[in-house]
Short mmCIF file of C-alpha atoms in Angstrom, two decimals:
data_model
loop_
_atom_site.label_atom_id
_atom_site.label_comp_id
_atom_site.label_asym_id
_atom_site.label_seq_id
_atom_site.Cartn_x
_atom_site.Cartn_y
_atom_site.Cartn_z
CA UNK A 1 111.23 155.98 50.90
CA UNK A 2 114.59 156.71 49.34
CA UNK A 3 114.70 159.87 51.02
CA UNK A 4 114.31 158.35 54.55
CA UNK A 5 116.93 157.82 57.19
CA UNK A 6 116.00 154.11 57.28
CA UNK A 7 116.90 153.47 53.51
CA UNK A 8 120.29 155.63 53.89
CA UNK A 9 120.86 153.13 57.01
CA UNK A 10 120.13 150.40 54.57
CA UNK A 11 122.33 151.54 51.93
CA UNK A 12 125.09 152.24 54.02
CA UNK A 13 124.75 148.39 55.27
CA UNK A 14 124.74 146.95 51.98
CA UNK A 15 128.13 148.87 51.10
CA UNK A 16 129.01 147.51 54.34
CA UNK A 17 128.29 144.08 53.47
CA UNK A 18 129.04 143.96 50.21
CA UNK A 19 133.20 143.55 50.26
CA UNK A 20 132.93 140.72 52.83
CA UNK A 21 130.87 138.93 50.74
CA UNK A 22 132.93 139.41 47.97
CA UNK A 23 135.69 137.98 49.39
CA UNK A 24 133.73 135.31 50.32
CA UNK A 25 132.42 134.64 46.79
CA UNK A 26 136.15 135.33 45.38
CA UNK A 27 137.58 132.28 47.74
CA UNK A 28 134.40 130.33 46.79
CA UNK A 29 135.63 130.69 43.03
CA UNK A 30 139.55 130.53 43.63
CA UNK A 31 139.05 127.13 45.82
CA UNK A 32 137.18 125.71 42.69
CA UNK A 33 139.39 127.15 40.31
CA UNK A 34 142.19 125.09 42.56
CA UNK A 35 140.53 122.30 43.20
CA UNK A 36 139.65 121.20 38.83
CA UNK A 37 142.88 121.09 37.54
CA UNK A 38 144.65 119.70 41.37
CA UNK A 39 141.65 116.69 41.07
CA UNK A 40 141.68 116.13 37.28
CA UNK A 41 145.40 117.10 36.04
CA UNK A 42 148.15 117.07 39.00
CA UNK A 43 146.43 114.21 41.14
CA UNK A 44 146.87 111.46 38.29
CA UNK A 45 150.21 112.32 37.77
CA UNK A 46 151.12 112.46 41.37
CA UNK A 47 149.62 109.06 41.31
CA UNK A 48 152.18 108.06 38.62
CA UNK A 49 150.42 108.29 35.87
CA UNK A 50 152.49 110.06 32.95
CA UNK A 51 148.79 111.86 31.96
CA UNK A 52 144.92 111.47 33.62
CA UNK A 53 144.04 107.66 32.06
CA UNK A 54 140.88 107.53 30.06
CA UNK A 55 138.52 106.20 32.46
CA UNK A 56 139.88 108.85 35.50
CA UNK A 57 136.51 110.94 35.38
CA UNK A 58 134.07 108.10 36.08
CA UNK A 59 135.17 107.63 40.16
CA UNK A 60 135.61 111.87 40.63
CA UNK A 61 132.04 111.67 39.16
CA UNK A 62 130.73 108.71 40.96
CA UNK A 63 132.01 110.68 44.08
CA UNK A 64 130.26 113.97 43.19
CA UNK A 65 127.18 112.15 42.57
CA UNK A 66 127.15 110.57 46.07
CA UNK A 67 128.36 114.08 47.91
CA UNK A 68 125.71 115.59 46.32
CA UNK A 69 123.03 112.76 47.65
CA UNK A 70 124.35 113.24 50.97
CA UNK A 71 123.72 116.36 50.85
CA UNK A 72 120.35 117.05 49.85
CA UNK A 73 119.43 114.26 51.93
CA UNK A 74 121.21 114.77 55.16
CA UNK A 75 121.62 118.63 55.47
CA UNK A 76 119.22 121.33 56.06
CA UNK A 77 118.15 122.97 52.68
CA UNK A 78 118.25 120.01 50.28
CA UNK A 79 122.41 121.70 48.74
CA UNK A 80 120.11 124.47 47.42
CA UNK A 81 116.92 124.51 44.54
CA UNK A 82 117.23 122.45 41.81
CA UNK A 83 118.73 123.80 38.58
CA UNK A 84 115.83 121.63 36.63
CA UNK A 85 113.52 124.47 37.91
CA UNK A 86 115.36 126.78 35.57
CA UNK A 87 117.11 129.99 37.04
CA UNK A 88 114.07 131.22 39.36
CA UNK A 89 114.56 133.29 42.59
CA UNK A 90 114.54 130.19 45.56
CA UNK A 91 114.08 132.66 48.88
CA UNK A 92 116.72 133.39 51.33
CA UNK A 93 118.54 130.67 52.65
CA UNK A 94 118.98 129.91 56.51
CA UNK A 95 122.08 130.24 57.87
CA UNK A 96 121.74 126.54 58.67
CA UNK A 97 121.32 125.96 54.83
CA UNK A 98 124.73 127.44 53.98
CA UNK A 99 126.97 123.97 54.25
CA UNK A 100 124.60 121.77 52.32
CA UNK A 101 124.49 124.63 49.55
CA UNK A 102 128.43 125.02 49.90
CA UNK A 103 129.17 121.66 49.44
CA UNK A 104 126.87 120.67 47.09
CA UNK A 105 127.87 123.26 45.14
CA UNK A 106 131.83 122.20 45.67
CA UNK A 107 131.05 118.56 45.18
CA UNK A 108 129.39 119.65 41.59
CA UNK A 109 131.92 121.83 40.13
CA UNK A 110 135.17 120.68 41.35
CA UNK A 111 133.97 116.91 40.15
CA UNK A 112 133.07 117.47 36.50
CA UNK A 113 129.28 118.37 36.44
CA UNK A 114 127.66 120.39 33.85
CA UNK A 115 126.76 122.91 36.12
CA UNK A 116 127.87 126.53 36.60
CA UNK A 117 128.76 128.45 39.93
CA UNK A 118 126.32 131.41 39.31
CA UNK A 119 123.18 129.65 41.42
CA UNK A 120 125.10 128.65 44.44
CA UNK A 121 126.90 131.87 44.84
CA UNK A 122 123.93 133.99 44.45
CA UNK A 123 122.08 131.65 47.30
CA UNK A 124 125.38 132.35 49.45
CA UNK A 125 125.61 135.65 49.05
CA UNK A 126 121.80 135.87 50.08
CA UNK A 127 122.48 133.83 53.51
CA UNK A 128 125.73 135.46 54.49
CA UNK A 129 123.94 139.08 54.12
CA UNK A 130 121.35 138.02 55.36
CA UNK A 131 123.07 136.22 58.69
CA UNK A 132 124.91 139.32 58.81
CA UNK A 133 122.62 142.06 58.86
CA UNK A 134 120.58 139.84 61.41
CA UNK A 135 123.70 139.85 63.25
CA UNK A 136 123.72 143.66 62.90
CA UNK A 137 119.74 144.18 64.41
CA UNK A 138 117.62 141.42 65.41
CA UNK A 139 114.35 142.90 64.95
CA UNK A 140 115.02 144.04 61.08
CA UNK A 141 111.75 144.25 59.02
CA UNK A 142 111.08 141.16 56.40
CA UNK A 143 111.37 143.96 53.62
CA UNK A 144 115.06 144.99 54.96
CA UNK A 145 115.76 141.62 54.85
CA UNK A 146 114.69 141.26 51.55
CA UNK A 147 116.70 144.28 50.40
CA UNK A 148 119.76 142.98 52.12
CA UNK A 149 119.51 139.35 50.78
CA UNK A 150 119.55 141.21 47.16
CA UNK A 151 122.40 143.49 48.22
CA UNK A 152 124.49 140.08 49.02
CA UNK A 153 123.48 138.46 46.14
CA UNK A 154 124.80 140.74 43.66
CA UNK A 155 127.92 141.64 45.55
CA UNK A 156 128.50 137.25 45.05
CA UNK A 157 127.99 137.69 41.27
CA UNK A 158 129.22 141.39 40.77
CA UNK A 159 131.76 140.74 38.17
CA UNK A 160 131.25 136.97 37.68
CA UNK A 161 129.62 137.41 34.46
CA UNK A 162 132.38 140.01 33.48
CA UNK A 163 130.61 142.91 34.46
CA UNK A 164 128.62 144.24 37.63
CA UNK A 165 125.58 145.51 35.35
CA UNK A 166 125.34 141.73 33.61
CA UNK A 167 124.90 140.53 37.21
CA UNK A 168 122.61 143.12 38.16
CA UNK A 169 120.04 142.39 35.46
CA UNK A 170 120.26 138.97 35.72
CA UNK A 171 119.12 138.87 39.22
CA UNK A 172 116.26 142.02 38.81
CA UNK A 173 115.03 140.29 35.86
CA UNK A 174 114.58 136.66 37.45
CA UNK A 175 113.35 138.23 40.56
CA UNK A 176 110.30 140.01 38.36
CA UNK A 177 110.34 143.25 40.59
CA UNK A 178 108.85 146.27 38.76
CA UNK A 179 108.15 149.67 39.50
CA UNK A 180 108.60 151.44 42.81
CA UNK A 181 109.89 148.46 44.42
CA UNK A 182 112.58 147.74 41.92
CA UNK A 183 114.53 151.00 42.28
CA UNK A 184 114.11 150.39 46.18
CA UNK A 185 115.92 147.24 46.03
CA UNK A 186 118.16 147.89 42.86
CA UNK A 187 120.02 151.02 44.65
CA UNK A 188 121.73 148.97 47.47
CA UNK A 189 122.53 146.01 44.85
CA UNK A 190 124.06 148.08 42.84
CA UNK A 191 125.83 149.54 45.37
CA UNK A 192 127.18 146.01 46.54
CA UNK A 193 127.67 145.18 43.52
CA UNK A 194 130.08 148.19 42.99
CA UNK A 195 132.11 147.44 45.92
CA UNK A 196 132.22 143.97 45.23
CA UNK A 197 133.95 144.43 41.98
CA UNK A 198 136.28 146.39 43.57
CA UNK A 199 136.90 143.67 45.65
CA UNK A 200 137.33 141.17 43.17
CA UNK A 201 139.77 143.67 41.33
CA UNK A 202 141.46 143.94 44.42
CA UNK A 203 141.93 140.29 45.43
CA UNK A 204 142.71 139.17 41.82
CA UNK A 205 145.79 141.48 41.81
CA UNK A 206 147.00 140.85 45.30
CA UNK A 207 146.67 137.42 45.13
CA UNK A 208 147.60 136.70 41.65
CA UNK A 209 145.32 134.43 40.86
CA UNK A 210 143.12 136.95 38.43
CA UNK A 211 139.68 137.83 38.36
CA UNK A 212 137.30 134.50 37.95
CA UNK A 213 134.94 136.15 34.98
CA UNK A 214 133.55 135.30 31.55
CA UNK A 215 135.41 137.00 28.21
CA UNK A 216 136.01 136.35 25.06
CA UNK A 217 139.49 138.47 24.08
CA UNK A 218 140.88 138.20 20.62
CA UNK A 219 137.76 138.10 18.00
CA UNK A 220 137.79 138.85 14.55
CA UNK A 221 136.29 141.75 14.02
CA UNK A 222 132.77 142.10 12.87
CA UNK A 223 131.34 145.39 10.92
CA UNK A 224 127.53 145.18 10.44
CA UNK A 225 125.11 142.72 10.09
CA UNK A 226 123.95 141.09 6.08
CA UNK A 227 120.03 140.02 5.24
CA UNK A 228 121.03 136.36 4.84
CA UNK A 229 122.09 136.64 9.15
CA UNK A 230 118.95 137.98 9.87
CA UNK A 231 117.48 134.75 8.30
CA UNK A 232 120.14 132.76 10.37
CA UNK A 233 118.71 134.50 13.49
CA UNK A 234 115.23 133.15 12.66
CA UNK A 235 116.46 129.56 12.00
CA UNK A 236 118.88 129.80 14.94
CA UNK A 237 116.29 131.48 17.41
CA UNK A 238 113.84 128.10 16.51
CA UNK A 239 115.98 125.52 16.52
CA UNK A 240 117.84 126.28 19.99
CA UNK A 241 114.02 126.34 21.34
CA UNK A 242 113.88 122.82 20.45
CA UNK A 243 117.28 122.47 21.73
CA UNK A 244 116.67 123.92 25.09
CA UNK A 245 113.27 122.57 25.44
CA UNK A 246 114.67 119.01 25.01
CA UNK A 247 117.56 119.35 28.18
CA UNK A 248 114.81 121.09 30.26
CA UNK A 249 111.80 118.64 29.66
CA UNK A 250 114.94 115.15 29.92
CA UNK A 251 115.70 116.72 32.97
CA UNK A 252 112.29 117.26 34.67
CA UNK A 253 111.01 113.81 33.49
CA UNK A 254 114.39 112.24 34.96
CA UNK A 255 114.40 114.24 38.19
CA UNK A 256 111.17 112.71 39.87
CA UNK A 257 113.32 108.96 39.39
CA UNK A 258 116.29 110.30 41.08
CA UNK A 259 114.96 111.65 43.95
CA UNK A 260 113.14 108.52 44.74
CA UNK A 261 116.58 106.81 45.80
CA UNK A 262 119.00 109.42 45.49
CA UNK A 263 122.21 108.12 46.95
CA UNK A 264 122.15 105.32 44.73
CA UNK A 265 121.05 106.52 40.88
CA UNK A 266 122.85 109.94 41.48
CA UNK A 267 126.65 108.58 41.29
CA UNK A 268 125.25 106.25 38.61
CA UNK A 269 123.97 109.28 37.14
CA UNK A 270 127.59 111.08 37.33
CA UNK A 271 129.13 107.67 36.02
CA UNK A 272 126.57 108.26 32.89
CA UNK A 273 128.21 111.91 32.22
CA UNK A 274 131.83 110.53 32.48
CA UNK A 275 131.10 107.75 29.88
CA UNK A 276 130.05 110.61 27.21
CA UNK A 277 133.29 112.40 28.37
CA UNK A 278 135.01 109.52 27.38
CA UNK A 279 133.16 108.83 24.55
CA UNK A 280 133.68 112.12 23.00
CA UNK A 281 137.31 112.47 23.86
CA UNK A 282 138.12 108.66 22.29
CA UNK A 283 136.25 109.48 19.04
CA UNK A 284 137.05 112.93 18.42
CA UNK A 285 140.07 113.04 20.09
CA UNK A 286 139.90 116.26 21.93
CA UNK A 287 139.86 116.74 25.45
CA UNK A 288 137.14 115.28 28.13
CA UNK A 289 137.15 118.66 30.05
CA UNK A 290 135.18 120.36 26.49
CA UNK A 291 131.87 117.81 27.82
CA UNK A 292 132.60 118.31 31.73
CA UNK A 293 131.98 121.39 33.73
CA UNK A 294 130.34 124.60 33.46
CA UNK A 295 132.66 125.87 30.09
CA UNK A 296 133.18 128.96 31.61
CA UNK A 297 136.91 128.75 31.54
CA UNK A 298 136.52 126.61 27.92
CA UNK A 299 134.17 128.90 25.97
CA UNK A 300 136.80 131.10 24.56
CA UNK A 301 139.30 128.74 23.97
CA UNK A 302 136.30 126.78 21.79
CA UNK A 303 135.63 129.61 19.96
CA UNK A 304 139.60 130.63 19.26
CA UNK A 305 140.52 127.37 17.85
CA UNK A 306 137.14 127.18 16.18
CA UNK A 307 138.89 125.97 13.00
CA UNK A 308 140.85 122.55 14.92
CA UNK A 309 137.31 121.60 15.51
CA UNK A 310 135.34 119.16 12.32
CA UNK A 311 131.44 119.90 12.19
CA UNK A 312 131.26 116.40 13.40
CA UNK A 313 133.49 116.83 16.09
CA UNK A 314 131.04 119.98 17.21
CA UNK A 315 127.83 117.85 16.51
CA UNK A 316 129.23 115.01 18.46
CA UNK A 317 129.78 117.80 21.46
CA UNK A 318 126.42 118.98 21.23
CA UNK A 319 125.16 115.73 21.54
CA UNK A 320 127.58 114.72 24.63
CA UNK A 321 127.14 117.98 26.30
CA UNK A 322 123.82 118.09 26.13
CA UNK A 323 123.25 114.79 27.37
CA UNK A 324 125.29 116.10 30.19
CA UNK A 325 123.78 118.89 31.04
CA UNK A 326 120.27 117.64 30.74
CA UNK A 327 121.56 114.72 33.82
CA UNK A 328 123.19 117.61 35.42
CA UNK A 329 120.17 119.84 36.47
CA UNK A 330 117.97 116.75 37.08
CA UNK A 331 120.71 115.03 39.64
CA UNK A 332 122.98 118.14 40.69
CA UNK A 333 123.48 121.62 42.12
CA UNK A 334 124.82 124.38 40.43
CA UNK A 335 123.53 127.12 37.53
CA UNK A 336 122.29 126.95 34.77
CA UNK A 337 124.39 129.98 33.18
CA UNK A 338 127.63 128.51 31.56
CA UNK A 339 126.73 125.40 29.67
CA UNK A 340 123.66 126.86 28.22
CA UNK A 341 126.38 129.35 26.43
CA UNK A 342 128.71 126.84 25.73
CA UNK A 343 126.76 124.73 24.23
CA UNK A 344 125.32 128.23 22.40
CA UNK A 345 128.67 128.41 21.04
CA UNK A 346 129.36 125.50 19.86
CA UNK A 347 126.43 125.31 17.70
CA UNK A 348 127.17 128.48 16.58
CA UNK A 349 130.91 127.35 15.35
CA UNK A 350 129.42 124.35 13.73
CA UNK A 351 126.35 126.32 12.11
CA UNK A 352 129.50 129.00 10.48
CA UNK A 353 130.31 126.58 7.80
CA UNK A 354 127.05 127.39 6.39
CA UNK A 355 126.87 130.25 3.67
CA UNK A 356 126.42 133.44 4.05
CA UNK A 357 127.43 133.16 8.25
CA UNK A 358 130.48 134.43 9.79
CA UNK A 359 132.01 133.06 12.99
CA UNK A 360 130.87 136.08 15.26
CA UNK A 361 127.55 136.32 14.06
CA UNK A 362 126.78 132.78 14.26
CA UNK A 363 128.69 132.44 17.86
CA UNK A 364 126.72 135.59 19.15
CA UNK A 365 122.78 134.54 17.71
CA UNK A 366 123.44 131.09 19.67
CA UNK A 367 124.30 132.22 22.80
CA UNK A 368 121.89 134.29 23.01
CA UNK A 369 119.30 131.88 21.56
CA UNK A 370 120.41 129.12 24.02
CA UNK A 371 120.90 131.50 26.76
CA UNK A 372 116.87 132.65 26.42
CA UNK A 373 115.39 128.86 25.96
CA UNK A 374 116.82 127.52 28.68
CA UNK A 375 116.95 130.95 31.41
CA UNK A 376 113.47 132.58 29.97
CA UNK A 377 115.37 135.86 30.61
CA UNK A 378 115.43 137.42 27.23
CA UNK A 379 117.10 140.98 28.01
CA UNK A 380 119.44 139.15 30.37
CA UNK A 381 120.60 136.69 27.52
CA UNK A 382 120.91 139.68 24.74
CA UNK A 383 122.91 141.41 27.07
CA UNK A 384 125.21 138.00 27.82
CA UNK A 385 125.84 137.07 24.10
CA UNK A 386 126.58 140.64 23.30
CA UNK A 387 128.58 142.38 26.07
CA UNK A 388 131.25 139.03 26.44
CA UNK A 389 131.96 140.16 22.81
CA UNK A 390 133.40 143.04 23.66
CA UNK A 391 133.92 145.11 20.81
CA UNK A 392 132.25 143.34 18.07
CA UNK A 393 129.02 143.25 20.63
CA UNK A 394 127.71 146.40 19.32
CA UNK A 395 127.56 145.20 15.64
CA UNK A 396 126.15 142.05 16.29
CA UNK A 397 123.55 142.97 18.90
CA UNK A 398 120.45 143.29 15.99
CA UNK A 399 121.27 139.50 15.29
CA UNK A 400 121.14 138.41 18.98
CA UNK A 401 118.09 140.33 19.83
CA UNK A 402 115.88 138.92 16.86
CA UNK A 403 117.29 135.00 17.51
CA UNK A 404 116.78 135.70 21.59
CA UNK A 405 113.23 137.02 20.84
CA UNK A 406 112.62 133.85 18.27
CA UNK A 407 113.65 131.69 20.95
CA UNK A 408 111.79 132.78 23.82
CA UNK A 409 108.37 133.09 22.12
CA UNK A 410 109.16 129.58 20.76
CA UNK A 411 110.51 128.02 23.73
CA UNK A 412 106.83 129.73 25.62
CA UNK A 413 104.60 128.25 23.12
CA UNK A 414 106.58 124.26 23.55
CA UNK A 415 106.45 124.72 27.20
CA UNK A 416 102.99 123.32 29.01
CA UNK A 417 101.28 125.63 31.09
CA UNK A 418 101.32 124.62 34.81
CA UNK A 419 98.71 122.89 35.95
CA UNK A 420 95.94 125.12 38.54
CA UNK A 421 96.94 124.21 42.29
CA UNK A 422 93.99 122.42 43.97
CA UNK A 423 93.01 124.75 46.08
CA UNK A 424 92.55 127.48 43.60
CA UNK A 425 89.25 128.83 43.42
CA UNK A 426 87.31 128.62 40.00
CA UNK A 427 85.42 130.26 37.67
CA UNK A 428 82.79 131.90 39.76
CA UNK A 429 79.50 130.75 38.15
CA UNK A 430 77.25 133.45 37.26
CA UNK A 431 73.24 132.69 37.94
CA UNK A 432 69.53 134.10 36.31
CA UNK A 433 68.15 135.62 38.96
CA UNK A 434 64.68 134.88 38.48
CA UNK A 435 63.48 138.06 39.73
CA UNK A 436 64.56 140.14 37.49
CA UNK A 437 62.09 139.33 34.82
CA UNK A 438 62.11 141.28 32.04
CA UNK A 439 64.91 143.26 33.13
CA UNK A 440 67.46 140.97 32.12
CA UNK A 441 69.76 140.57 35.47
CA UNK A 442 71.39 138.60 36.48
CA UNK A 443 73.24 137.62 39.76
#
């Protein structure tokens, strides 16, 4: 197959595709990136407030809440799958699914949710590829289509996670392609995905606005691993399955409620996240923005001023966030991604004051550890909490791989296996057969 005209064709058209989706993705990012601080910083004070008052999230939430619900309920596609789901491929969207995704996504993220842009732009990448190529030829096979939805996908995410290879396993591992068929669709993903960060590159210098990706700059630095933090990956890996067990399962048992009369208990829902903004921010005395959003733009200021922060202060943010997050993927759209590190690294700032556990170390296992309970991607979540370390990634990578593995065997034993569909067939019963006597058969 690769050696086929067709699959050059196709591989060509990906490259094709991949920088206009890019640039889609980039304004996608840069309008959100605008759109926080203009909503939450510069609107209050053009209002004539000196500052943003206490209570300012609760309406910008409220409002989220009730774009959202108008949304899934009014425009084709339901604003995309639901992040309670956990990050699982959803299809290719319609084209007549991309505005309720888009602004259900916008509504989320620009508003204060818990959520993270990773889900939305992979679905957009999908549908614009996708409308594209259709565009392109009419009659292209379902498997083309397939390909080229991929080939979007990771061109939307190429260097979102702060590197095109992050993004690449992160969508081949949720997708759960193997073999022959995983090097046919991994080529032209790859190969949007290589264009695309040369997009990204490109746009972040011309327009100054930067390149809209995870890092953590400025670490201590960390040498090799000790015995006593491989027995902090053990406790680590088990306790953030609890941890990430507990958001998923408050989130699924909430969800069902929701939907039921969505346009009224999802802005009371988003009123619900702003009062633990608040909360946290009055007691502690930090800012509201460290429970709202995704973290993405938060994480490495958290972990640079890890020592401004009291162990209560960080419990009391576990705690908030949590909450948040948990009301977030039963109510919202967005991904999954961001908060599950955040809150990874938080834990892993607080759990540092404990002997025998250095910043790094403990930072890394919990991000990795959260990561894995609440994606079920374990390579994916080794290679997050390692590679946004940058050079104290390689050290630390033993640690992250035993509290990831710890987390996802522990996190697959606490959750329930799904129930067998109705019209499954069952056991097939196996009869005597009477005939065969002596002989033992059976039939």
């Amino acid at each position: 197959m690769v050696r086929s005209r067709k699959y050059v064709g196709l591989l060509l058209l990906s490259a094709l595709l991949g920088a206009p989706v890019a640039a889609v993705a980039y304004g996608f990012l840069a309008l959100v990136n605008y759109l926080q601080p203009a909503l939450f910083i510069r609107l209050p004070v053009g209002m004539g407030f000196h500052t943003a008052p206490a209570w300012w999230p609760v309406p910008l939430l409220a409002m989220a809440g009730l774009f959202v619900a108008l949304a899934i309920r009014y425009l084709p596609g339901t604003g995309g799958h639901s992040p309670a789901d956990g990050f699982k491929p959803a299809g290719t969207p319609a084209p007549a699914d991309l505005p309720g995704i888009v602004l259900a996504a916008l509504a989320s993220l620009c508003l204060g949710v818990v959520l993270g842009p990773e889900a939305p732009l992979i679905m957009l990448g999908a549908g614009l590829a996708v409308l594209a190529g259709r565009l392109a030829r009419r009659d292209m096979p379902e498997q083309a289509v397939a390909v080229i939805a991929a080939a979007g996908s990771f061109a939307a995410v190429s260097t979102l996670l702060g590197s095109p290879i992050l993004g690449a396993f992160l969508l081949m591992e949720a997708s759960g392609l193997g073999g022959a068929m995983l090097i046919l669709v991994l080529l032209p993903g790859l190969l949007a995905a290589g264009i695309g960060a040369l997009i990204f590159v490109g746009l972040g210098s011309w327009t100054g606005l930067g390149a809209f990706s995870l890092s953590i700059p400025g670490l201590p630095p960390f040498t090799h691993p000790s015995l006593a933090e491989f027995g902090w990956a053990l406790a680590i890996g088990f306790a953030a399955a609890f941890l990430g067990t507990g958001i998923r399962r408050l989130a699924q048992l909430v969800r069902p409620h929701i939907e039921r009369r969505a346009i009224i208990l999802t802005p009371l829902v988003g009123i619900v996240i702003a009062v633990l903004a608040i909360g946290y921010a009055e007691i502690t005395g930090k800012s509201s923005s460290d429970v709202l959003f995704s973290g993405q733009s938060a994480l490495s200021s958290l972990i640079k001023n890890a020592s401004s922060y009291s162990v209560a202060a960080l419990v009391l943010l576990l705690v908030c966030k949590g909450l948040g997050y948990s009301l977030s993927l039963s109510a919202f759209r967005g991904g999954p991604v961001f908060p599950s590190l955040f809150l990874g690294a938080a834990a892993g700032v607080a759990l540092s004051h404990l002997p025998g556990l250095s910043v790094v170390a403990a930072v890394a296992m919990s991000m990795g550890a959260m990561c894995a309970s609440m994606l079920m991607l374990p390579l994916t979540s080794v290679m997050l909490a390692t590679l946004l370390l940058l050079s104290d990634g390689i050290a630390v990578m033993p640690l992250v791989i035993v509290s990831t593995v710890v987390a996802y065997v522990v996190t697959a034993r606490l959750t329930p296996r799904p129930a067998p569909a109705a019209d499954q067939p069952g056991p097939e019963v196996v009869e005597a057969d009477p005939e065969a006597g002596d002989r033992g058969g059976t039939r």
